[in-house]
Tab-separated table of C-alpha atoms and ligand atoms in Angstrom:
chain	number	residue	atom	x	y	z
T	1	MET	CA	-111.271	16.388	-87.253
T	2	PRO	CA	-107.554	15.647	-87.294
T	3	THR	CA	-106.043	15.246	-90.750
T	4	SER	CA	-105.223	11.626	-91.508
T	5	SER	CA	-101.496	11.020	-91.984
T	6	HIS	CA	-102.183	9.701	-95.478
T	7	THR	CA	-103.929	12.778	-96.835
T	8	GLN	CA	-101.616	15.291	-95.199
T	9	ASN	CA	-98.937	16.734	-97.449
T	10	LEU	CA	-95.547	14.986	-97.075
T	11	SER	CA	-93.570	18.003	-95.801
T	12	ASP	CA	-96.212	18.834	-93.193
T	13	PHE	CA	-96.400	15.207	-92.103
T	14	VAL	CA	-92.611	15.011	-91.659
T	15	ALA	CA	-92.321	18.389	-89.896
T	16	GLY	CA	-95.046	17.384	-87.442
T	17	LEU	CA	-93.481	14.004	-86.696
T	18	PRO	CA	-91.686	14.205	-83.326
T	19	LYS	CA	-88.085	13.130	-83.863
T	20	ALA	CA	-84.523	13.247	-82.569
T	21	GLU	CA	-81.507	14.329	-84.566
T	22	LEU	CA	-78.454	12.281	-83.591
T	23	HIS	CA	-75.824	13.092	-86.203
T	24	LEU	CA	-75.217	16.802	-86.502
T	25	HIS	CA	-71.960	18.751	-86.451
T	26	ILE	CA	-72.660	22.211	-85.081
T	27	GLU	CA	-69.880	23.656	-87.261
T	28	GLY	CA	-71.686	22.139	-90.237
T	29	THR	CA	-74.715	24.348	-89.580
T	30	LEU	CA	-72.761	27.529	-90.304
T	31	GLU	CA	-74.699	29.075	-93.188
T	32	PRO	CA	-72.980	31.441	-95.655
T	33	ASP	CA	-74.936	34.456	-94.342
T	34	LEU	CA	-73.674	33.816	-90.816
T	35	ILE	CA	-70.125	33.226	-92.107
T	36	PHE	CA	-70.222	36.684	-93.691
T	37	LYS	CA	-71.833	38.293	-90.642
T	38	LEU	CA	-69.273	36.798	-88.223
T	39	ALA	CA	-66.359	37.605	-90.559
T	40	GLN	CA	-67.443	41.242	-90.533
T	41	ARG	CA	-68.006	41.276	-86.751
T	42	ASN	CA	-64.560	39.743	-86.149
T	43	HIS	CA	-62.715	41.744	-88.840
T	44	ILE	CA	-61.778	38.636	-90.820
T	45	GLU	CA	-61.247	38.877	-94.562
T	46	LEU	CA	-62.867	36.065	-96.549
T	47	PRO	CA	-61.515	34.771	-99.870
T	48	TYR	CA	-65.056	35.053	-101.385
T	49	SER	CA	-66.721	38.211	-102.678
T	50	SER	CA	-70.267	37.195	-101.697
T	51	GLU	CA	-72.433	34.540	-100.065
T	52	GLU	CA	-73.328	33.291	-103.550
T	53	ALA	CA	-69.643	32.966	-104.482
T	54	LEU	CA	-69.033	30.965	-101.320
T	55	ARG	CA	-72.062	28.757	-101.929
T	56	SER	CA	-70.950	28.077	-105.475
T	57	ALA	CA	-67.718	26.603	-104.041
T	58	TYR	CA	-69.849	23.899	-102.361
T	59	ALA	CA	-69.361	21.407	-105.203
T	60	PHE	CA	-67.689	18.594	-103.348
T	61	THR	CA	-66.002	15.604	-104.916
T	62	ASP	CA	-65.462	13.591	-101.726
T	63	LEU	CA	-65.283	13.927	-97.931
T	64	GLN	CA	-61.892	15.688	-97.911
T	65	SER	CA	-62.963	18.330	-100.428
T	66	PHE	CA	-65.849	19.177	-98.080
T	67	LEU	CA	-63.736	19.113	-94.905
T	68	ASP	CA	-61.298	21.648	-96.380
T	69	LEU	CA	-64.127	24.201	-96.770
T	70	TYR	CA	-65.818	23.210	-93.511
T	71	TYR	CA	-62.675	23.913	-91.462
T	72	ALA	CA	-62.055	27.162	-93.361
T	73	GLY	CA	-65.655	28.278	-92.682
T	74	ALA	CA	-65.320	27.555	-88.945
T	75	SER	CA	-62.434	30.032	-88.692
T	76	VAL	CA	-64.925	32.931	-88.341
T	77	LEU	CA	-66.067	31.547	-84.954
T	78	ILE	CA	-64.139	33.512	-82.340
T	79	THR	CA	-66.259	34.651	-79.390
T	80	GLU	CA	-68.725	32.999	-77.031
T	81	GLN	CA	-71.473	34.981	-78.764
T	82	ASP	CA	-70.422	33.509	-82.145
T	83	PHE	CA	-70.899	29.973	-80.823
T	84	TYR	CA	-74.194	31.043	-79.251
T	85	ASP	CA	-75.471	32.532	-82.529
T	86	LEU	CA	-74.369	29.466	-84.504
T	87	THR	CA	-76.126	27.071	-82.142
T	88	THR	CA	-79.267	29.189	-81.843
T	89	ALA	CA	-79.628	29.309	-85.630
T	90	TYR	CA	-79.423	25.498	-85.832
T	91	LEU	CA	-81.919	25.000	-83.002
T	92	LYS	CA	-84.455	27.212	-84.806
T	93	HIS	CA	-84.222	25.040	-87.911
T	94	ALA	CA	-84.422	21.891	-85.809
T	95	HIS	CA	-87.481	23.085	-83.897
T	96	TYR	CA	-89.210	23.975	-87.165
T	97	ASP	CA	-88.386	20.459	-88.429
T	98	GLY	CA	-90.035	18.722	-85.467
T	99	VAL	CA	-86.808	17.877	-83.634
T	100	ARG	CA	-87.647	17.303	-79.971
T	101	HIS	CA	-84.178	16.181	-78.942
T	102	ALA	CA	-80.766	16.747	-80.563
T	103	GLU	CA	-77.413	15.080	-79.887
T	104	ILE	CA	-74.946	17.578	-81.267
T	105	MET	CA	-71.288	17.005	-82.117
T	106	PHE	CA	-68.708	19.750	-81.881
T	107	ASP	CA	-65.034	19.735	-82.909
T	108	PRO	CA	-63.092	21.635	-80.215
T	109	GLN	CA	-59.710	20.993	-81.852
T	110	THR	CA	-60.814	23.119	-84.826
T	111	HIS	CA	-61.113	26.031	-82.415
T	112	THR	CA	-58.438	25.431	-79.776
T	113	ALA	CA	-55.836	25.112	-82.572
T	114	ARG	CA	-56.703	28.748	-83.462
T	115	GLY	CA	-56.277	29.944	-79.877
T	116	ILE	CA	-59.985	29.876	-78.920
T	117	SER	CA	-60.392	28.502	-75.407
T	118	MET	CA	-62.321	25.333	-74.653
T	119	ALA	CA	-64.342	27.361	-72.128
T	120	THR	CA	-65.473	29.818	-74.831
T	121	VAL	CA	-66.660	27.015	-77.126
T	122	PHE	CA	-68.620	25.239	-74.386
T	123	ALA	CA	-70.084	28.437	-72.927
T	124	GLY	CA	-71.541	29.702	-76.199
T	125	ILE	CA	-72.983	26.384	-77.326
T	126	VAL	CA	-74.444	25.430	-73.948
T	127	ARG	CA	-76.020	28.853	-73.323
T	128	ALA	CA	-77.886	28.444	-76.624
T	129	LEU	CA	-79.002	24.912	-75.731
T	130	ARG	CA	-80.312	26.052	-72.354
T	131	ASP	CA	-82.123	29.074	-73.811
T	132	ALA	CA	-83.755	26.880	-76.463
T	133	HIS	CA	-84.843	24.388	-73.822
T	134	LYS	CA	-86.510	27.187	-71.865
T	135	ALA	CA	-88.183	28.588	-74.980
T	136	THR	CA	-89.329	25.413	-76.730
T	137	GLY	CA	-88.843	22.432	-74.396
T	138	MET	CA	-86.396	20.905	-76.855
T	139	THR	CA	-83.684	18.867	-75.132
T	140	SER	CA	-80.112	18.330	-76.287
T	141	TYR	CA	-76.858	16.600	-75.487
T	142	LEU	CA	-73.317	17.360	-76.632
T	143	LEU	CA	-70.825	14.880	-78.058
T	144	LEU	CA	-67.240	16.148	-78.079
T	145	SER	CA	-65.719	14.811	-81.291
T	146	PHE	CA	-62.046	14.103	-81.770
T	147	LEU	CA	-60.572	14.840	-85.189
T	148	ARG	CA	-59.169	11.598	-86.536
T	149	HIS	CA	-56.679	13.251	-88.908
T	150	LEU	CA	-54.876	14.583	-85.804
T	151	SER	CA	-52.782	12.475	-83.437
T	152	GLU	CA	-53.840	10.365	-80.488
T	153	GLN	CA	-51.824	12.741	-78.273
T	154	ASP	CA	-53.796	15.723	-79.595
T	155	ALA	CA	-57.011	13.902	-78.660
T	156	PHE	CA	-55.698	13.206	-75.139
T	157	ASP	CA	-54.660	16.878	-74.772
T	158	THR	CA	-58.140	17.920	-75.887
T	159	LEU	CA	-59.788	15.626	-73.350
T	160	GLU	CA	-57.515	17.047	-70.622
T	161	ALA	CA	-58.501	20.594	-71.606
T	162	ALA	CA	-62.215	19.743	-71.514
T	163	LEU	CA	-62.413	17.650	-68.336
T	164	PRO	CA	-62.181	20.607	-65.917
T	165	LEU	CA	-65.473	21.829	-67.457
T	166	ARG	CA	-67.243	18.526	-67.035
T	167	ASP	CA	-68.981	19.216	-63.724
T	168	GLN	CA	-70.322	22.514	-65.021
T	169	TYR	CA	-71.798	20.853	-68.119
T	170	ARG	CA	-72.540	17.336	-66.860
T	171	ASP	CA	-76.226	17.575	-67.848
T	172	VAL	CA	-75.376	18.192	-71.522
T	173	TRP	CA	-71.877	16.887	-72.285
T	174	ILE	CA	-72.627	13.194	-72.128
T	175	GLY	CA	-70.421	11.609	-74.773
T	176	ILE	CA	-67.606	11.643	-77.281
T	177	GLY	CA	-67.287	10.962	-81.004
T	178	LEU	CA	-64.736	10.633	-83.791
T	179	ASP	CA	-64.957	12.488	-87.091
T	180	SER	CA	-62.969	14.080	-89.969
T	181	SER	CA	-60.949	12.267	-92.667
T	182	GLU	CA	-61.880	8.606	-92.370
T	183	ARG	CA	-59.675	6.812	-94.881
T	184	GLY	CA	-56.188	6.188	-93.504
T	185	ASN	CA	-57.277	7.023	-89.952
T	186	PRO	CA	-58.711	3.718	-88.683
T	187	PRO	CA	-60.486	3.273	-85.349
T	188	GLU	CA	-57.471	1.491	-83.800
T	189	LYS	CA	-55.596	4.826	-83.768
T	190	PHE	CA	-58.020	5.974	-81.038
T	191	ALA	CA	-58.535	2.752	-79.054
T	192	ARG	CA	-56.776	4.078	-75.948
T	193	ILE	CA	-58.672	7.348	-75.749
T	194	TYR	CA	-61.967	5.498	-76.154
T	195	THR	CA	-60.949	3.177	-73.292
T	196	ARG	CA	-60.244	6.248	-71.151
T	197	CYS	CA	-63.524	7.933	-72.093
T	198	LYS	CA	-65.451	4.759	-71.323
T	199	GLU	CA	-63.806	4.607	-67.875
T	200	LEU	CA	-64.910	8.211	-67.373
T	201	GLY	CA	-68.519	7.219	-68.070
T	202	PHE	CA	-68.978	8.914	-71.443
T	203	ARG	CA	-71.350	7.548	-74.068
T	204	LEU	CA	-69.390	6.497	-77.172
T	205	VAL	CA	-70.074	7.027	-80.880
T	206	ALA	CA	-67.757	7.173	-83.905
T	207	HIS	CA	-67.986	7.831	-87.625
T	208	ALA	CA	-67.284	4.610	-89.525
T	209	GLY	CA	-68.225	3.151	-92.874
T	210	GLU	CA	-68.955	6.517	-94.530
T	211	GLU	CA	-66.073	6.421	-97.028
T	212	GLY	CA	-64.088	3.870	-95.058
T	213	PRO	CA	-64.480	0.102	-95.436
T	214	PRO	CA	-66.789	-2.187	-93.427
T	215	SER	CA	-63.769	-3.285	-91.341
T	216	TYR	CA	-63.753	0.237	-89.810
T	217	VAL	CA	-67.329	-0.374	-88.596
T	218	ARG	CA	-66.316	-3.716	-87.079
T	219	ASP	CA	-63.245	-2.137	-85.450
T	220	ALA	CA	-65.314	0.750	-84.078
T	221	LEU	CA	-67.461	-1.882	-82.337
T	222	ASP	CA	-64.648	-4.188	-81.208
T	223	LEU	CA	-61.809	-1.752	-80.472
T	224	LEU	CA	-63.645	1.464	-79.551
T	225	HIS	CA	-66.726	-0.209	-78.012
T	226	VAL	CA	-69.050	2.377	-79.499
T	227	GLU	CA	-72.780	2.173	-78.815
T	228	ARG	CA	-73.782	3.792	-82.091
T	229	ILE	CA	-72.167	4.146	-85.512
T	230	ASP	CA	-72.256	7.466	-87.385
T	231	HIS	CA	-73.049	6.670	-91.041
T	232	GLY	CA	-72.145	2.954	-91.143
T	233	ILE	CA	-73.818	2.469	-94.515
T	234	ARG	CA	-70.865	0.583	-95.995
T	235	ALA	CA	-71.470	-2.170	-93.406
T	236	GLU	CA	-73.928	-3.533	-95.962
T	237	GLU	CA	-70.946	-4.758	-98.012
T	238	ASP	CA	-70.164	-7.300	-95.268
T	239	PRO	CA	-73.235	-9.527	-94.732
T	240	ALA	CA	-71.953	-11.008	-91.452
T	241	LEU	CA	-71.328	-7.523	-90.075
T	242	LEU	CA	-74.769	-6.350	-91.148
T	243	ARG	CA	-76.354	-9.403	-89.477
T	244	ARG	CA	-74.470	-8.490	-86.304
T	245	LEU	CA	-75.680	-4.848	-86.412
T	246	ILE	CA	-79.257	-6.035	-86.896
T	247	ALA	CA	-79.034	-8.722	-84.187
T	248	HIS	CA	-77.685	-6.239	-81.629
T	249	GLN	CA	-79.864	-3.391	-82.906
T	250	THR	CA	-76.770	-1.174	-83.049
T	251	PRO	CA	-78.002	2.202	-84.287
T	252	LEU	CA	-76.665	3.723	-87.512
T	253	THR	CA	-77.032	7.493	-87.835
T	254	VAL	CA	-77.485	7.760	-91.590
T	255	CYS	CA	-77.183	11.108	-93.418
T	256	PRO	CA	-78.635	10.681	-96.923
T	257	LEU	CA	-78.147	14.197	-98.349
T	258	SER	CA	-74.583	14.222	-97.011
T	259	ASN	CA	-73.894	10.896	-98.733
T	260	LEU	CA	-75.283	12.338	-101.968
T	261	LYS	CA	-73.290	15.595	-101.805
T	262	LEU	CA	-70.052	13.769	-100.929
T	263	HIS	CA	-70.552	11.173	-103.690
T	264	VAL	CA	-70.817	8.241	-101.313
T	265	VAL	CA	-73.897	7.538	-103.463
T	266	GLU	CA	-74.418	9.058	-106.906
T	267	ASP	CA	-78.229	9.095	-106.778
T	268	LEU	CA	-80.529	9.132	-103.756
T	269	ARG	CA	-82.544	6.368	-105.429
T	270	GLN	CA	-79.497	4.128	-104.938
T	271	HIS	CA	-79.208	4.882	-101.222
T	272	ASN	CA	-79.407	1.825	-98.970
T	273	LEU	CA	-81.440	3.539	-96.214
T	274	ALA	CA	-84.690	1.810	-97.208
T	275	ARG	CA	-82.988	-1.554	-97.718
T	276	LEU	CA	-81.375	-1.361	-94.295
T	277	LEU	CA	-84.659	-0.317	-92.663
T	278	ARG	CA	-86.602	-3.105	-94.381
T	279	GLN	CA	-84.038	-5.684	-93.219
T	280	GLY	CA	-84.535	-4.584	-89.611
T	281	ALA	CA	-81.454	-2.402	-89.029
T	282	LEU	CA	-81.896	0.395	-86.484
T	283	VAL	CA	-81.319	3.200	-88.977
T	284	THR	CA	-82.009	6.863	-88.275
T	285	VAL	CA	-82.101	9.893	-90.586
T	286	ASN	CA	-79.957	12.944	-89.884
T	287	SER	CA	-78.541	16.015	-91.606
T	288	ASP	CA	-74.786	15.860	-90.719
T	289	ASP	CA	-73.742	19.329	-91.993
T	290	PRO	CA	-76.969	20.899	-93.281
T	291	ALA	CA	-75.491	24.275	-94.234
T	292	TYR	CA	-73.230	22.479	-96.708
T	293	PHE	CA	-75.415	19.630	-97.918
T	294	GLY	CA	-78.607	21.433	-98.882
T	295	GLY	CA	-81.051	20.387	-96.213
T	296	TYR	CA	-81.901	20.113	-92.545
T	297	VAL	CA	-83.293	16.919	-91.064
T	298	ALA	CA	-86.876	17.167	-92.353
T	299	LYS	CA	-85.610	17.582	-95.906
T	300	ASN	CA	-83.538	14.419	-95.468
T	301	TYR	CA	-86.756	12.581	-94.553
T	302	THR	CA	-88.831	14.038	-97.411
T	303	GLU	CA	-86.160	13.605	-100.097
T	304	CYS	CA	-85.704	9.975	-99.039
T	305	ALA	CA	-89.458	9.430	-98.972
T	306	ARG	CA	-89.627	10.559	-102.611
T	307	ALA	CA	-86.488	8.823	-103.852
T	308	LEU	CA	-86.973	5.541	-102.001
T	309	ASP	CA	-90.760	5.418	-101.895
T	310	LEU	CA	-90.897	5.368	-98.097
T	311	SER	CA	-94.409	4.966	-96.707
T	312	ARG	CA	-95.793	7.067	-93.863
T	313	GLU	CA	-95.367	3.994	-91.644
T	314	GLU	CA	-91.697	3.777	-92.626
T	315	LEU	CA	-91.155	7.490	-91.963
T	316	THR	CA	-92.772	6.976	-88.577
T	317	ALA	CA	-90.493	3.973	-87.949
T	318	LEU	CA	-87.455	6.159	-88.732
T	319	ALA	CA	-88.651	8.760	-86.216
T	320	ARG	CA	-89.218	6.023	-83.617
T	321	ASN	CA	-85.710	4.707	-84.307
T	322	SER	CA	-84.276	8.173	-83.678
T	323	ILE	CA	-85.751	8.182	-80.182
T	324	THR	CA	-84.774	4.563	-79.464
T	325	ALA	CA	-81.194	5.215	-80.619
T	326	SER	CA	-80.821	8.370	-78.528
T	327	PHE	CA	-79.044	8.553	-75.182
T	328	LEU	CA	-82.149	9.888	-73.435
T	329	PRO	CA	-83.287	8.210	-70.201
T	330	GLU	CA	-85.851	5.440	-70.791
T	331	GLU	CA	-88.706	7.458	-69.329
T	332	GLN	CA	-88.158	10.333	-71.761
T	333	LYS	CA	-87.833	7.893	-74.649
T	334	ARG	CA	-91.149	6.302	-73.689
T	335	LYS	CA	-92.854	9.713	-73.571
T	336	LEU	CA	-91.586	10.691	-77.020
T	337	LEU	CA	-92.419	7.278	-78.497
T	338	ASP	CA	-95.963	7.648	-77.148
T	339	GLU	CA	-96.195	11.070	-78.808
T	340	ILE	CA	-95.072	9.576	-82.112
T	341	SER	CA	-97.685	6.830	-81.823
T	342	ALA	CA	-100.391	9.375	-81.083
T	343	TYR	CA	-99.271	11.539	-84.012
T	344	ALA	CA	-99.179	8.609	-86.420
T	345	GLU	CA	-102.626	7.517	-85.367
T	346	GLY	CA	-103.871	10.997	-86.168
T	347	LEU	CA	-104.890	11.665	-82.583
T	348	ILE	CA	-102.971	14.907	-82.236
K	1	ADE	N1	-67.091	16.309	-89.930
K	1	ADE	C1	-68.182	16.964	-90.300
K	1	ADE	N2	-68.921	16.227	-91.134
K	1	ADE	C2	-68.282	15.047	-91.282
K	1	ADE	C3	-68.542	13.870	-92.000
K	1	ADE	N3	-69.626	13.716	-92.769
K	1	ADE	N4	-67.639	12.870	-91.934
K	1	ADE	C4	-66.547	12.996	-91.198
K	1	ADE	N5	-66.259	14.086	-90.492
K	1	ADE	C5	-67.124	15.107	-90.535
K	2	ZN	ZN1	-70.790	13.422	-89.574
């Protein structure tokens, strides 16, 4: 007899729920143990005496205080094998958490600025994605993210450096994103590169409305023509904007534990995830930078279930949203949605 979804323990229910993860920075999955291992392998001296000392520095006050450590941590990534090991470690966590498809952001400028070639970054990440697909059937796409604290010209140079690799990685590199310091770096700064990327046929996402105001969400839609908003939770402050997001079913990739750790919300019980879901917004749950924020995607689901009193039906709706909001072909979406239905009905 299959266990009914209502009697099954919450963590097991969530881990077994087929889902997609759509908001994940691969550099944000770099755990302290791997930072130390790669530092040793690459003969890099770290300003921390131990993994515990490093972890104890993860007491962020806002987005920038996190980004400073996140970019410093990424400096241990040097070789193709480093990027492979990083990505493989994330995919293991994701597989364990019931992730069937991941859309993974990476920040090439963080690496090319240190003299690491674009080819090295792509090769290591993609080899791991392909190996994981062979081993587990999990699928994944890559979203090349531009750093918004850098210039428009730097973004164009980065695109130029990556485009020669496009044919080789066409099956995985399907889109572009925009991340890093939000405040003071509005969407309009990147309107021209988004126009270019759209002409090139890339899928478009951007961070907006994490720390930045609702107008950044509106401008990401109107000036960047994004199909999905990363975070977007501050859109709730503008009722007309929220009505528009709901009417168009524009997906929001929400990252609750990230919002908690970066003081976007002070208590998970105050998070608007449940409110947005109950109003009909296409919200999804994601981990953002799990090595820094204390939990991979399943923990984001379970912590929200406890804090916001989400029912099993609502958790299932969030998993369905993650598939609907993905860039997978319709046929694959249908297959995964059918699996979720079967799971929720206790048939598998
Ligand atoms: N880069 C990695 N994580 C990020 C976040 N939460 N916001 C903006 N840029 C990021
Ligand atoms: Zn993010």
